[in-house]
Coordinates of C-alpha atoms in Angstrom, one line a residue:
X1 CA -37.6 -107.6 -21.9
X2 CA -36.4 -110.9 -22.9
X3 CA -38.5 -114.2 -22.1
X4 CA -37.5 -117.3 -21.3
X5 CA -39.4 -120.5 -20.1
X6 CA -38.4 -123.7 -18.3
X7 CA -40.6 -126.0 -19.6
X8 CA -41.3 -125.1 -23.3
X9 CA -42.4 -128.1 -23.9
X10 CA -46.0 -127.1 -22.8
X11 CA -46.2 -124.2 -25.0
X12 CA -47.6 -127.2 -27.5
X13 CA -50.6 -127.0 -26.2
X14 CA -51.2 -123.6 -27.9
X15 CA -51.7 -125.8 -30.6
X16 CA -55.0 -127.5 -29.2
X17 CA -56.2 -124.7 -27.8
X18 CA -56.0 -123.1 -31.2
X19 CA -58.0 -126.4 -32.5
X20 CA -60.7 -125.9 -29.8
X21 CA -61.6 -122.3 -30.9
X22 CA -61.8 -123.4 -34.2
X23 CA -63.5 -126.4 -33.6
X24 CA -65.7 -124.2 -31.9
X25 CA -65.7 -121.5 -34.5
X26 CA -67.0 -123.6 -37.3
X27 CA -69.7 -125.2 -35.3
X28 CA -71.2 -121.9 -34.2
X29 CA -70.8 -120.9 -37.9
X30 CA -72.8 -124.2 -38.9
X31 CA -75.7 -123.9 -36.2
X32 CA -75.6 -120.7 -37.6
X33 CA -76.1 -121.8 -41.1
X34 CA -79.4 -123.9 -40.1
X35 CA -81.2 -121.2 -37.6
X36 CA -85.0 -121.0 -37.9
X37 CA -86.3 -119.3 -40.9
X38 CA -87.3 -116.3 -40.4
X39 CA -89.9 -114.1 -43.3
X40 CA -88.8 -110.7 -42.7
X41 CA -85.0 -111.0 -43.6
X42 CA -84.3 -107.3 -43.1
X43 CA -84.9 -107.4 -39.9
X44 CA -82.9 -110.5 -39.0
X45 CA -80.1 -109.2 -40.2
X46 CA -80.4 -105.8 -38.0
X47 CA -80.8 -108.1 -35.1
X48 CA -78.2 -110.2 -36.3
X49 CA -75.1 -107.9 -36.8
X50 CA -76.7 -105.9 -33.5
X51 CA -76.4 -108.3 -30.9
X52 CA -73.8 -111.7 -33.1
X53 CA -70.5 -110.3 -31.6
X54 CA -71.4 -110.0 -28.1
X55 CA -71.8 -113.4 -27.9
X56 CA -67.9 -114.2 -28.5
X57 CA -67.0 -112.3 -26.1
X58 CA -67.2 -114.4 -23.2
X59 CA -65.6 -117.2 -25.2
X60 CA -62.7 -114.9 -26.7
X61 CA -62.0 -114.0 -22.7
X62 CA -62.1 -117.6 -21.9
X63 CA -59.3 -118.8 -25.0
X64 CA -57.5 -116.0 -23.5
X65 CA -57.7 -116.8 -19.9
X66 CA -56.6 -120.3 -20.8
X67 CA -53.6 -119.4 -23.0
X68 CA -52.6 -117.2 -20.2
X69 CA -52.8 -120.5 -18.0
X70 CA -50.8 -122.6 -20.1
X71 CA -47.9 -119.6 -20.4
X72 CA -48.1 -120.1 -16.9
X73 CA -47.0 -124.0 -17.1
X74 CA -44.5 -123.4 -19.5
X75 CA -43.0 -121.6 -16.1
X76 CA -42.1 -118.3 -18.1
X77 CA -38.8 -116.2 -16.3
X78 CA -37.7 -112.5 -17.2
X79 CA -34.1 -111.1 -17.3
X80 CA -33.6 -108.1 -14.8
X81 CA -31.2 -107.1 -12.5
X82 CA -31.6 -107.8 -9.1
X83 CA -29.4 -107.8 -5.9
X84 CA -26.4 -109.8 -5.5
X85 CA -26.1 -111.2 -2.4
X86 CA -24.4 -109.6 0.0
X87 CA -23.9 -106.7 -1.6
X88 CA -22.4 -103.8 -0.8
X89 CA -21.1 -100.4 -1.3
X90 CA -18.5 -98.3 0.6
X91 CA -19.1 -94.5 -0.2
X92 CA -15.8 -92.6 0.8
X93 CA -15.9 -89.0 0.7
X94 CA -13.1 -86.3 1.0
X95 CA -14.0 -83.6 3.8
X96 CA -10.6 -82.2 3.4
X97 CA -10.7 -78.3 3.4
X98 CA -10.7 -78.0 -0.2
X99 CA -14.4 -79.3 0.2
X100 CA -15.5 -75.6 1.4
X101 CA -14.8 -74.0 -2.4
X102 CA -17.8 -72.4 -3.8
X103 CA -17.2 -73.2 -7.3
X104 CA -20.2 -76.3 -6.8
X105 CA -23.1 -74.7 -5.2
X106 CA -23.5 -74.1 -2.5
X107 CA -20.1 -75.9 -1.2
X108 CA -18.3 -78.8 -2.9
X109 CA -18.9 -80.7 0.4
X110 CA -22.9 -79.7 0.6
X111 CA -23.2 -80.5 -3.1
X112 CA -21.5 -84.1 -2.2
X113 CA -24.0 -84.6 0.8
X114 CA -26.9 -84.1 -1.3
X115 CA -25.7 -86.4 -3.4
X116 CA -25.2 -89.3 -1.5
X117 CA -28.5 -89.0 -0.2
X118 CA -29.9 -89.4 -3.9
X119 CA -27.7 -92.4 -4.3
X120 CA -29.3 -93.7 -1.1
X121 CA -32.6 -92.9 -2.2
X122 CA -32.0 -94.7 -5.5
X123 CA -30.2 -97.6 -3.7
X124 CA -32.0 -101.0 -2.6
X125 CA -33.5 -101.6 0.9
X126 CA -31.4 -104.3 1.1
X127 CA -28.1 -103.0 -0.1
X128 CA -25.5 -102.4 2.9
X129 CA -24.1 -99.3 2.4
X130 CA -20.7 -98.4 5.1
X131 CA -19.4 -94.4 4.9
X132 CA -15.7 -93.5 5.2
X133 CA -14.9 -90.2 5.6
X134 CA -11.1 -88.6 4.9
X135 CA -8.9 -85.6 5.2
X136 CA -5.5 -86.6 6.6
X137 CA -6.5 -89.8 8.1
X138 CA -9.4 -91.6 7.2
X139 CA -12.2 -92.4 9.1
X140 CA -15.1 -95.0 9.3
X141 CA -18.4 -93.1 10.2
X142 CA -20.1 -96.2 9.4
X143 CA -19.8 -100.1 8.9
X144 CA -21.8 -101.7 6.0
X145 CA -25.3 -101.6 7.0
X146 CA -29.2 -102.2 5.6
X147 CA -30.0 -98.8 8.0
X148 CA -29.8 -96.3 5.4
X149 CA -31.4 -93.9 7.9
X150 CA -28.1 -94.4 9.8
X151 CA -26.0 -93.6 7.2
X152 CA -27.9 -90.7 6.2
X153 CA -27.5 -89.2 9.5
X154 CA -23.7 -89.8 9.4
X155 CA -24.1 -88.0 5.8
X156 CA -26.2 -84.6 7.6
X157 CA -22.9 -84.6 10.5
X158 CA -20.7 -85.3 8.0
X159 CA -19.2 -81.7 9.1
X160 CA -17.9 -82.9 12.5
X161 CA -15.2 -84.9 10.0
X162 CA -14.0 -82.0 8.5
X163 CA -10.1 -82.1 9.0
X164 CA -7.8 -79.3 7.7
X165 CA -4.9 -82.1 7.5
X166 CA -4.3 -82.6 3.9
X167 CA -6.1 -85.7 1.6
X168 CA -5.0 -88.8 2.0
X169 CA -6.6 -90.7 -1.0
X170 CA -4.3 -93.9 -0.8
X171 CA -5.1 -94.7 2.5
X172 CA -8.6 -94.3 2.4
X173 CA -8.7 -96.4 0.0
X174 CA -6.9 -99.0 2.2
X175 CA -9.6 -98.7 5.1
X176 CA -12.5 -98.7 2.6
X177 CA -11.1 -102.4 1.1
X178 CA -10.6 -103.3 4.9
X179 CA -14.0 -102.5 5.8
X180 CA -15.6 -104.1 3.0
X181 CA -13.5 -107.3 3.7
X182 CA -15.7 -107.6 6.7
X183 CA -18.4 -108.5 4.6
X184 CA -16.8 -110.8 2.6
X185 CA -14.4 -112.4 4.7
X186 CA -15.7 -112.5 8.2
X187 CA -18.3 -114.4 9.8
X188 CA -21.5 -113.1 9.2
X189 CA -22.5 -110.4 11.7
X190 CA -26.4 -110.2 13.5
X191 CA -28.8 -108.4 11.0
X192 CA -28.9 -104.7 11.7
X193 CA -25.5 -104.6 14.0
X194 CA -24.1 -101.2 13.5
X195 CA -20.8 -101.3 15.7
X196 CA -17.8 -99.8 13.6
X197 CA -15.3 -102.8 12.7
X198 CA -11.8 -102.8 14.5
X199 CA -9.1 -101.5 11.7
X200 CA -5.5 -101.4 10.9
X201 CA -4.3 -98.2 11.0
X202 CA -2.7 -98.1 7.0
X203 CA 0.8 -99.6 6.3
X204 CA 2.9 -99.4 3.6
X205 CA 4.0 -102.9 4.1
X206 CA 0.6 -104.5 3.4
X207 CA 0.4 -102.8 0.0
X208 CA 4.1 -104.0 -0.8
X209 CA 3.7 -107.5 0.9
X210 CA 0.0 -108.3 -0.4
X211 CA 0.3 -111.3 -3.3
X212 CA -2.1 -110.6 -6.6
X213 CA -4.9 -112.6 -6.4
X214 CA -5.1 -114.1 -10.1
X215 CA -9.1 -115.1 -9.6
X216 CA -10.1 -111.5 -8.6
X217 CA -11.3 -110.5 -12.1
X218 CA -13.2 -114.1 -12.3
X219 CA -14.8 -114.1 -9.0
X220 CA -15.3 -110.6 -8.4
X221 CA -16.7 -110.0 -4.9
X222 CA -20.2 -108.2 -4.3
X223 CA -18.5 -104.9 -2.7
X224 CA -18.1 -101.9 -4.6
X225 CA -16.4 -98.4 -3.8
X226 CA -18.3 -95.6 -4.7
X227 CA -15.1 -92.7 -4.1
X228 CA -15.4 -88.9 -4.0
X229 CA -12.7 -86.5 -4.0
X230 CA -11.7 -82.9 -4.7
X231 CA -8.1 -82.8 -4.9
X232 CA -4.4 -84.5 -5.0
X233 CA -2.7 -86.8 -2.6
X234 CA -1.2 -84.5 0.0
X235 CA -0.8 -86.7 3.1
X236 CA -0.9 -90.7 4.1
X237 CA 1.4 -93.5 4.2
X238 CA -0.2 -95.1 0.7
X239 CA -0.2 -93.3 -2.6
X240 CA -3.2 -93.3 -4.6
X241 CA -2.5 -96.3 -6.9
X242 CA -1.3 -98.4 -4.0
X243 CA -4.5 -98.1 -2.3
X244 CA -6.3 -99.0 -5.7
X245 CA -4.0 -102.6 -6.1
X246 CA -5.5 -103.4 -2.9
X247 CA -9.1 -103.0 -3.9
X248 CA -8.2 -104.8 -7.3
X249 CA -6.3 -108.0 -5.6
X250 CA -9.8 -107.7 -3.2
X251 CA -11.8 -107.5 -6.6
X252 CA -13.3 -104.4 -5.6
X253 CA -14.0 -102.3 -8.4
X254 CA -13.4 -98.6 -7.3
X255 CA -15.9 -96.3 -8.9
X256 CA -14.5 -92.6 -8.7
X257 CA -15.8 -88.9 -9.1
X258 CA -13.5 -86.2 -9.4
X259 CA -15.6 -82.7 -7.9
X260 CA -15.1 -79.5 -8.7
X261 CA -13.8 -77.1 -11.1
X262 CA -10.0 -75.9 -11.8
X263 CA -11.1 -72.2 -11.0
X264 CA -12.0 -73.6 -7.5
X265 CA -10.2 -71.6 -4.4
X266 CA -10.3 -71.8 -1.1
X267 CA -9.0 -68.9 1.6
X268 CA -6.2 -69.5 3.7
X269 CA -5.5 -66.5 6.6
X270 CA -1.9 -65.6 7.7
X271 CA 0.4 -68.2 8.8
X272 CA -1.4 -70.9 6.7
X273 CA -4.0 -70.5 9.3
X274 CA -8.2 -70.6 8.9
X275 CA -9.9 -67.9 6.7
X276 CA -10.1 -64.6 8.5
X277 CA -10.8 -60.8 7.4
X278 CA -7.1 -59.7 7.5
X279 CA -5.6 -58.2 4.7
X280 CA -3.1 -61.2 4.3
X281 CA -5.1 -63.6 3.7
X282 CA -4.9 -65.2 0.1
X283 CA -7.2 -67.5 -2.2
X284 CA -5.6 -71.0 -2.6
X285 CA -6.1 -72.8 -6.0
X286 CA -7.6 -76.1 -5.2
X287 CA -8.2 -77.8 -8.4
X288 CA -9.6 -81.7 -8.5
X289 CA -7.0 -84.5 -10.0
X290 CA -9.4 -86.3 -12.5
X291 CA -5.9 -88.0 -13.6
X292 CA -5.6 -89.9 -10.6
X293 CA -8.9 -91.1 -10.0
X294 CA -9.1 -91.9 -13.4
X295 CA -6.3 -94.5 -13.0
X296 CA -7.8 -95.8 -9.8
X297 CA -10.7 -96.8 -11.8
X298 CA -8.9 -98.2 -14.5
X299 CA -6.7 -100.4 -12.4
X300 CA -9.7 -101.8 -10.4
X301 CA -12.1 -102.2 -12.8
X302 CA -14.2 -99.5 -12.4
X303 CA -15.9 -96.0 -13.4
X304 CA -14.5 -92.3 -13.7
X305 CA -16.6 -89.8 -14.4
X306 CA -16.0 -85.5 -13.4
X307 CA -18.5 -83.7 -11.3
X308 CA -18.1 -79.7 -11.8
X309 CA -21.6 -78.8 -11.1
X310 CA -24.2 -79.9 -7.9
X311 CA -26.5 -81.2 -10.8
X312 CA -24.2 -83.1 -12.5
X313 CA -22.9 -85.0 -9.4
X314 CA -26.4 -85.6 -8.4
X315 CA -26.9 -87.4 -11.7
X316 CA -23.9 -89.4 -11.5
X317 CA -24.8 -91.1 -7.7
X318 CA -28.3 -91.3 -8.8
X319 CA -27.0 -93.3 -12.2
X320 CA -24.7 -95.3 -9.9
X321 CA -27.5 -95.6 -7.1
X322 CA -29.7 -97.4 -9.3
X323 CA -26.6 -99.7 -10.5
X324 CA -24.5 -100.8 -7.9
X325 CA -25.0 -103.9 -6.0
X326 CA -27.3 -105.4 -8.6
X327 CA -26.2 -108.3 -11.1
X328 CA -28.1 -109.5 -14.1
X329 CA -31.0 -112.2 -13.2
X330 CA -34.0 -114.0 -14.1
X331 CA -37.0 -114.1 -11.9
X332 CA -40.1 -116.4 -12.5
X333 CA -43.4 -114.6 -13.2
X334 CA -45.8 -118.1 -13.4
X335 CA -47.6 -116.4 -10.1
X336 CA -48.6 -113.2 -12.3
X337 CA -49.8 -115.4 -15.1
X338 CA -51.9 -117.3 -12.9
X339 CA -53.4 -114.9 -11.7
X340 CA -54.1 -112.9 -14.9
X341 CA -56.1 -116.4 -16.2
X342 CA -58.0 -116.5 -13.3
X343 CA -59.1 -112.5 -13.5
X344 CA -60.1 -113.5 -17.2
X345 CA -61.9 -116.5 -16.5
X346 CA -64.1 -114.6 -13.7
X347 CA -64.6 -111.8 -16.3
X348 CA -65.4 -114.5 -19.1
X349 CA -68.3 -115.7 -16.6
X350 CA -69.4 -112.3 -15.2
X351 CA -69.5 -110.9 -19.4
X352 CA -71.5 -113.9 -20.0
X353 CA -74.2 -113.8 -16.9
X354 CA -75.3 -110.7 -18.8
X355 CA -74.9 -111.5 -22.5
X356 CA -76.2 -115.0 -22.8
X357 CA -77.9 -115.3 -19.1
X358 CA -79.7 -118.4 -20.1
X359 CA -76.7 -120.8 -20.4
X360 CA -75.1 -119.8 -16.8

């Protein structure tokens, strides 16, 4: 863990506290050298090396105690990460049809749930976190928020989204970058206000008429899309890659997890209708379109990774859990020092009340 201080300068007095304990070395060592003669110089020297070395241990607490203190002037910082400010990530999750193949235990779409609550479970308190949901349309089940019980509940009913209308990945995309715009573009809304924001329904327009922004990669907002999907683009205004130049001119990097497995199948009854018992029903190959995602992460700046197990997903959102929303930082630790010297000091006196009781 690197260590930095902002006043090294006072790490000089290292040096006179080294000159002290030596100072004070060689005069124990010297009042040592003229102690009372004593006729039975066996026995002095049992005593001697018995009881000589717990003497310095009140004074080898002290040189600690007091090195500890002047670390503490020197105003020492650490690098970790810590939150940005403001930060935020939209999850957006496919509950198309094709979420109901079995080839990730026990259903692509319980395997995702699960997983989103390990990412919230890994996530900051302080993180706002906003859920979009998507089949034909996309949905916003909720705005960024610090309630991650909220969310979680929207995660559980996540079910009552399930649309058989095809998967719209462009769009959704579109409505994730317009929701986290209201975090970085609107006036700041009242700690823990949960009302959904007011959307555009998507337009191809906006994607064509939208101007790169040329400072997106510099000043790269604190919003992050974490985005989950099982299949191809089957429905919506926006293709896939339109979607994802709208994040990038936003600077929102698209982070994006294709689930499932190409054996996956889902069963469609007659007439294209829901699964039933007759004989004409058929199993539908639903296979996942890591090519696609891949490029939206690519283009925004992004992460691709493929899910094909319950396991594996759950080890990419908790990866990405413990990630997103934090930036590299330093934070002081003076106040830990400080109080380290002072628990050394106190020991230094309490060590000392029993081995050299006289001189306290």
């Amino acid at each position: 863990m690197p260590l930095s201080f902002k006043s090294p300068w006072m790490l000089l007095g290292f040096l006179l506290l080294a000159a002290v304990a030596a100072l004070w070395w060689w005069a124990d060592r010297r009042r040592m050298r003229y102690a009372v003669r004593y006729t039975n110089l066996d026995v002095l020297a049992t005593v001697v090396s018995g009881r000589s070395w717990p003497r310095l241990v009140p004074a080898a607490l002290v040189v600690l105690g007091l090195g500890a203190l002047l670390l503490a002037l020197a105003r020492p910082e650490i690098e970790r990460t810590i939150l940005e400010e403001r930060a935020t990530v939209i999850l957006v999750v496919d509950t198309s049809r094709s979420m109901q193949a079995e080839d990730v235990e026990p259903t692509r779409l319980g395997a995702a749930q699960e997983a989103l609550r390990t990412f919230l479970d890994q996530a900051p308190d302080d993180l706002r976190v906003g859920l979009v949901v998507f089949a034909g349309e996309a949905q916003v089940a909720t705005p960024p928020t610090k309630d991650h019980e909220l969310v979680e509940a929207a995660i559980t009913d996540v079910d009552e989204f399930l649309v058989f209308g095809g998967t719209a990945i462009g769009d959704a995309l579109q409505t994730a970058v317009l929701l986290g715009r209201q975090v970085t573009d609107l006036v700041p809304q009242e700690e823990g206000q949960t009302a959904a924001p007011t959307l555009s329904p998507p337009t191809r327009s906006l994607a064509q008429s939208t101007e790169p922004d040329e400072s997106a990669e510099e000043d790269r907002s604190p919003v992050s899309i974490l985005f989950l999907s099982d299949g191809s683009q089957t429905r919506g205004l926006l293709q896939p890659l339109e979607g994802a130049q709208l994040a990038k001119e936003a600077g929102f990097p698209v982070y994006t997890i294709a689930l499932g497995t190409p054996e996956g199948v889902i069963e469609r009854g007659p007439f294209g209708g829901a699964p039933g018992s007759q004989d004409s029903s058929q199993l539908i190959p639903v296979p996942p379109d890591p090519v696609t995602l891949q490029a939206i992460a690519e283009t925004t700046g992004g992460e691709f990774s493929e899910a094909r197990t319950a396991e594996s997903l759950e080890k990419a959102y908790d990866n990405l859990g413990s990630r997103l929303g934090r930036e590299p930082g330093q934070s002081e630790i003076t106040w830990l020092l400080v109080a380290i010297a002072a628990a050394l000091l106190v020991l230094a006196a309490a060590v000392a009340t029993v081995v050299s009781p006289r001189f306290v």
